[in-house]
Amino acid sequence: MTRTTEQSGKWEYAPAPESAPIEIADRYGLFIGGEFCDPSSGQWRSSISPANEQVLSDVAEAGADDVNKAIAAARDALPGWAGLSGRERGKYLFRIARRIQERARELAILETMDGGKPIKESRDVDIPLVAHHFFYYAGWADKLEYAFCGRTASPVGVCAQIIPWNFPLLMAAWKIAPALACGNTVVLKPAETTPLTALRLADILQEVGLPPGVVNIVPGGPEAGAALAGSDAIDKLAFTGSTEVGKRLAQIAAKRGIPLTLELGGKSPNILFDDAPIDQAVEGIISGIYFNQGHVCCAGSRVLVQEGIAEEVVSKLEWRMKSLRVGDPLDKNTDIGAINSAEQLARIKHFLEVGPQEGAVLHQVAGDSELPDRGFWCRPCFFTGVQPSHVIAREEIFGPVLAVMTFRTPKEAVERANNTKYGLAAGIWTDKGAKIFNIATKLKAGVVWCNTYNKFDPGSPFGGFKESGFGREGGMQGLRAYVRL
Amino acid sequence: MVDERAASFAKRSIKTTMKGAGLRLAVSMVDLTTLEGKDTPEKVRALCRKAVCPHEGGQIEPALPHVAAVCVYPSMVRTAKAAVAGSGVKVASVATAFPSGQYPLDGRLADVRQVVADGADEVDMVINRGAFLAGRYDEVAQEIREVKKACGPAHLKIILETGELETYDHIRRASDLAIEAAAVDGDLADGEVFIKTSTGKVSPAATMPVTLIMLEAIRDHYLATGVRIGMKPAGGIRTAKSALHYLMMVSETLDEHWLSPHLFRFGASSLVNDLVRQALKLSTGTYAAGYDTSVS
């Protein structure tokens, strides 16, 4: 019997969509005082899936009255919650964390549908970290006296927390978990394009029997945000989002004299020395800028590469990018999902036009997957020939767009890396340990990753220098913003 | 980042048509191997039949392809050659004092000449790990050059024995060294030289991170010279699922040219039966019992 050898050829991916069905209600109200309620504003906003522009649900839009109601509910709940022992508060947080783990798949799918990020990221990164954050701060709840030795830590009070759309549930966890551990109550405003997972968290809070009013969730747009931040009745303001909004909030907080933490934009440098393990560094570039479509405040959006290896790095980057799959975020093989909104896509496209006008060279490696007809999409790309004065080297693009620049000496690398209004994160790639310590101490950045990038851990503080904000979230340091000493 | 990247391939979801194509491709890439002191001519003939026809019985349509090669000890080359005659299955023989390589060079070269004379299409050599780990890289390279010459028309697979090299840095250096040394006499044809992870006699044998590093060395050589070196992970790949993950890694690290037995092989013995079982599951809808596939 004669048999033939298989022909070589392209091995096509079959679609592999996440198949577990989840329920999404037609409407979601505000979560105030432990109950879902209709907005007194009478306004509802459709939350769409950025991957196909279909409406997922209509979500209540909080007006100023609703926000005030939520703040009042948090105020009412404050004495009871702050009066609980740390151990009791910790029990609630542990319960929330466990319930998040149990409902992880549902939360991951919902996060992906509402925000457009690939399911492999929401499943393997976002939701596990969300649970991890609650576990971590649950552990601190009864140990605050060890975090602040010799001093008495008391809660700040009612905390207004405004979070962005890039990691919707994770940012809610970053804000809520330490606040609750320290005995505060919360009014949280999720971003207008991604409210669904925060509201699903509200469902979990009901399930675990969190006392009513301890956490209140008021979805809405800038109006709700302004009402919340501008309220006389809040004791603390925490914001993650754009530097532009952060500056306005800083003015408000300064007038009222309330404590403020800001986690804002970034234009983080990822520095490759010529003794770096190049293949690993290329992986680091990829995860640095294309993780979550580049919608990451600490994205390594400026690659600084030492002259001698620049050509090799660029060609390896192009080769590696051929295997990035852009498409349906619910497909388990998708590496890069949908851009979060039409507005953000327009902003990214603007920079893609500005770059070449300024003289930079755009490298858009054509992936072979076809993009869907509907939804918001941007193929990953990078610029070479970028000068430090270029807009694409200075402004935060918040998309899958990278600027590659070269340097000759370590001194020049540090100078260029720090030549930005931001200072959130940085990456260093070299095989020399001494060089890592030398350079890391000279970088003005809140987080410096060495021979890796975009690694997050609840035990590690995160925050910025300069216009990237102030205050730290995560770790023992993350407790500081939520206590009075 | 190596471990992370390697782990990411195992998270790829391989379904339906893609899985079917992948299983067939994997079967066609197997170097079906028996390397034991107790090997008998009859056992080698059984292996050869399995190589030519991985599954008899016609439940899988179209029939599975034959495997790429059988891999045997030098004393079994003639037996194997006769048993696979006319089928398209190649005969590979280990040589150069496999698995240790701890013999004088003359003996190792004689080993190679003998198996080629007996009809081996492919020679699987081991590098001199003692010299490599001692930093005598020129010596290792020179030996590879001489073995390559002794191979004549036979294709050469260079076993690095990564389990003994231990570190990723060593593995990358050995990969580069082997490729450079084998390529020294003018241009190589695609697939004329392979680099191979392991003898299968040392643990750990093939792993995904190690294979990834070797694939990267192959990619860099290709980008620099245009010559395609082949890759053969060997030892420890027992399931169809893990074979498909390896193929995913090849497809994303190199390109579709390497998705072919000319440039990629699995050194394995029990893998074929699991590939057959999975192919049966796709075509019949039920899993075959262990006794439904023949021993080899």
mmCIF file of C-alpha atoms in Angstrom, chain A residues 1 3-17 120 123-124 279-280 283-284 287 312 316 319-320 323 325 332-335 429 431 451-453 455, chain B residues 1-2 4-5 11-18 21-22 24 28 52-53 63-66 87 172 216 219-220 222-223 244 247-248 252-256 259-261:
data_model
loop_
_atom_site.group_PDB
_atom_site.id
_atom_site.type_symbol
_atom_site.label_atom_id
_atom_site.label_comp_id
_atom_site.label_asym_id
_atom_site.label_seq_id
_atom_site.Cartn_x
_atom_site.Cartn_y
_atom_site.Cartn_z
ATOM 1 C CA MET A 1 0.000 0.000 0.000
ATOM 2 C CA ARG A 3 0.907 6.352 1.084
ATOM 3 C CA THR A 4 1.816 9.882 0.363
ATOM 4 C CA THR A 5 3.530 12.357 2.547
ATOM 5 C CA GLU A 6 1.342 15.226 3.652
ATOM 6 C CA GLN A 7 1.873 18.386 1.689
ATOM 7 C CA SER A 8 3.386 21.230 3.594
ATOM 8 C CA GLY A 9 1.438 24.433 3.728
ATOM 9 C CA LYS A 10 -0.255 26.959 5.896
ATOM 10 C CA TRP A 11 -1.958 25.521 8.942
ATOM 11 C CA GLU A 12 -5.183 27.478 9.217
ATOM 12 C CA TYR A 13 -6.673 28.334 12.570
ATOM 13 C CA ALA A 14 -10.201 27.120 13.118
ATOM 14 C CA PRO A 15 -12.420 29.535 15.047
ATOM 15 C CA ALA A 16 -12.272 28.810 18.769
ATOM 16 C CA PRO A 17 -14.829 31.088 20.395
ATOM 17 C CA LYS A 120 -7.099 35.086 26.910
ATOM 18 C CA ARG A 123 -9.301 35.015 31.565
ATOM 19 C CA ASP A 124 -5.595 34.744 32.435
ATOM 20 C CA ASP A 279 14.552 37.378 21.486
ATOM 21 C CA GLN A 280 13.349 37.820 25.056
ATOM 22 C CA GLU A 283 8.754 39.379 23.551
ATOM 23 C CA GLY A 284 8.967 42.135 26.135
ATOM 24 C CA SER A 287 3.771 42.391 25.677
ATOM 25 C CA GLU A 312 18.188 43.294 14.287
ATOM 26 C CA LYS A 316 12.827 40.504 14.636
ATOM 27 C CA TRP A 319 8.903 38.818 12.058
ATOM 28 C CA ARG A 320 7.287 38.283 15.435
ATOM 29 C CA SER A 323 2.040 35.829 14.130
ATOM 30 C CA ARG A 325 -3.748 37.540 15.547
ATOM 31 C CA LYS A 332 -9.305 31.984 22.462
ATOM 32 C CA ASN A 333 -6.570 32.399 19.853
ATOM 33 C CA THR A 334 -6.935 36.157 19.505
ATOM 34 C CA ASP A 335 -3.900 38.160 20.607
ATOM 35 C CA TRP A 429 16.828 44.790 29.012
ATOM 36 C CA ASP A 431 22.266 40.597 30.768
ATOM 37 C CA ASN A 451 14.182 41.853 31.679
ATOM 38 C CA THR A 452 10.420 41.647 31.750
ATOM 39 C CA TYR A 453 7.469 43.976 31.256
ATOM 40 C CA LYS A 455 4.097 42.234 35.415
ATOM 41 C CA MET B 1 10.152 35.329 28.825
ATOM 42 C CA VAL B 2 11.190 32.049 27.141
ATOM 43 C CA GLU B 4 6.200 32.405 29.222
ATOM 44 C CA ARG B 5 6.249 32.446 25.450
ATOM 45 C CA LYS B 11 -2.909 27.817 25.512
ATOM 46 C CA ARG B 12 -3.776 27.999 21.844
ATOM 47 C CA SER B 13 -7.045 26.319 21.059
ATOM 48 C CA ILE B 14 -6.795 23.809 18.223
ATOM 49 C CA LYS B 15 -10.143 22.621 16.975
ATOM 50 C CA THR B 16 -12.055 20.714 14.295
ATOM 51 C CA THR B 17 -10.538 21.036 10.820
ATOM 52 C CA MET B 18 -7.369 22.502 12.225
ATOM 53 C CA ALA B 21 -4.959 18.627 9.653
ATOM 54 C CA GLY B 22 -2.570 18.970 12.574
ATOM 55 C CA ARG B 24 -2.122 14.141 10.023
ATOM 56 C CA SER B 28 3.887 12.487 8.851
ATOM 57 C CA VAL B 52 4.502 2.589 6.762
ATOM 58 C CA CYS B 53 0.940 2.189 7.911
ATOM 59 C CA ALA B 63 -5.868 7.020 5.450
ATOM 60 C CA LEU B 64 -3.186 8.484 7.674
ATOM 61 C CA PRO B 65 0.116 9.241 5.932
ATOM 62 C CA HIS B 66 3.207 7.191 6.644
ATOM 63 C CA SER B 87 7.291 2.977 1.050
ATOM 64 C CA ARG B 172 21.420 28.632 22.232
ATOM 65 C CA GLU B 216 14.945 30.834 17.229
ATOM 66 C CA ARG B 219 15.118 31.359 12.350
ATOM 67 C CA ASP B 220 18.129 33.620 12.799
ATOM 68 C CA TYR B 222 17.485 31.487 7.927
ATOM 69 C CA LEU B 223 17.124 35.266 8.065
ATOM 70 C CA LEU B 244 -0.029 19.986 18.293
ATOM 71 C CA LEU B 247 3.430 22.499 15.756
ATOM 72 C CA MET B 248 1.813 25.714 16.912
ATOM 73 C CA GLU B 252 4.449 30.976 14.945
ATOM 74 C CA THR B 253 8.214 31.039 15.423
ATOM 75 C CA LEU B 254 9.212 30.076 11.880
ATOM 76 C CA ASP B 255 6.777 29.858 8.997
ATOM 77 C CA GLU B 256 4.748 27.371 7.004
ATOM 78 C CA LEU B 259 5.307 22.565 8.764
ATOM 79 C CA SER B 260 6.652 19.668 6.778
ATOM 80 C CA PRO B 261 8.570 16.458 7.509
#
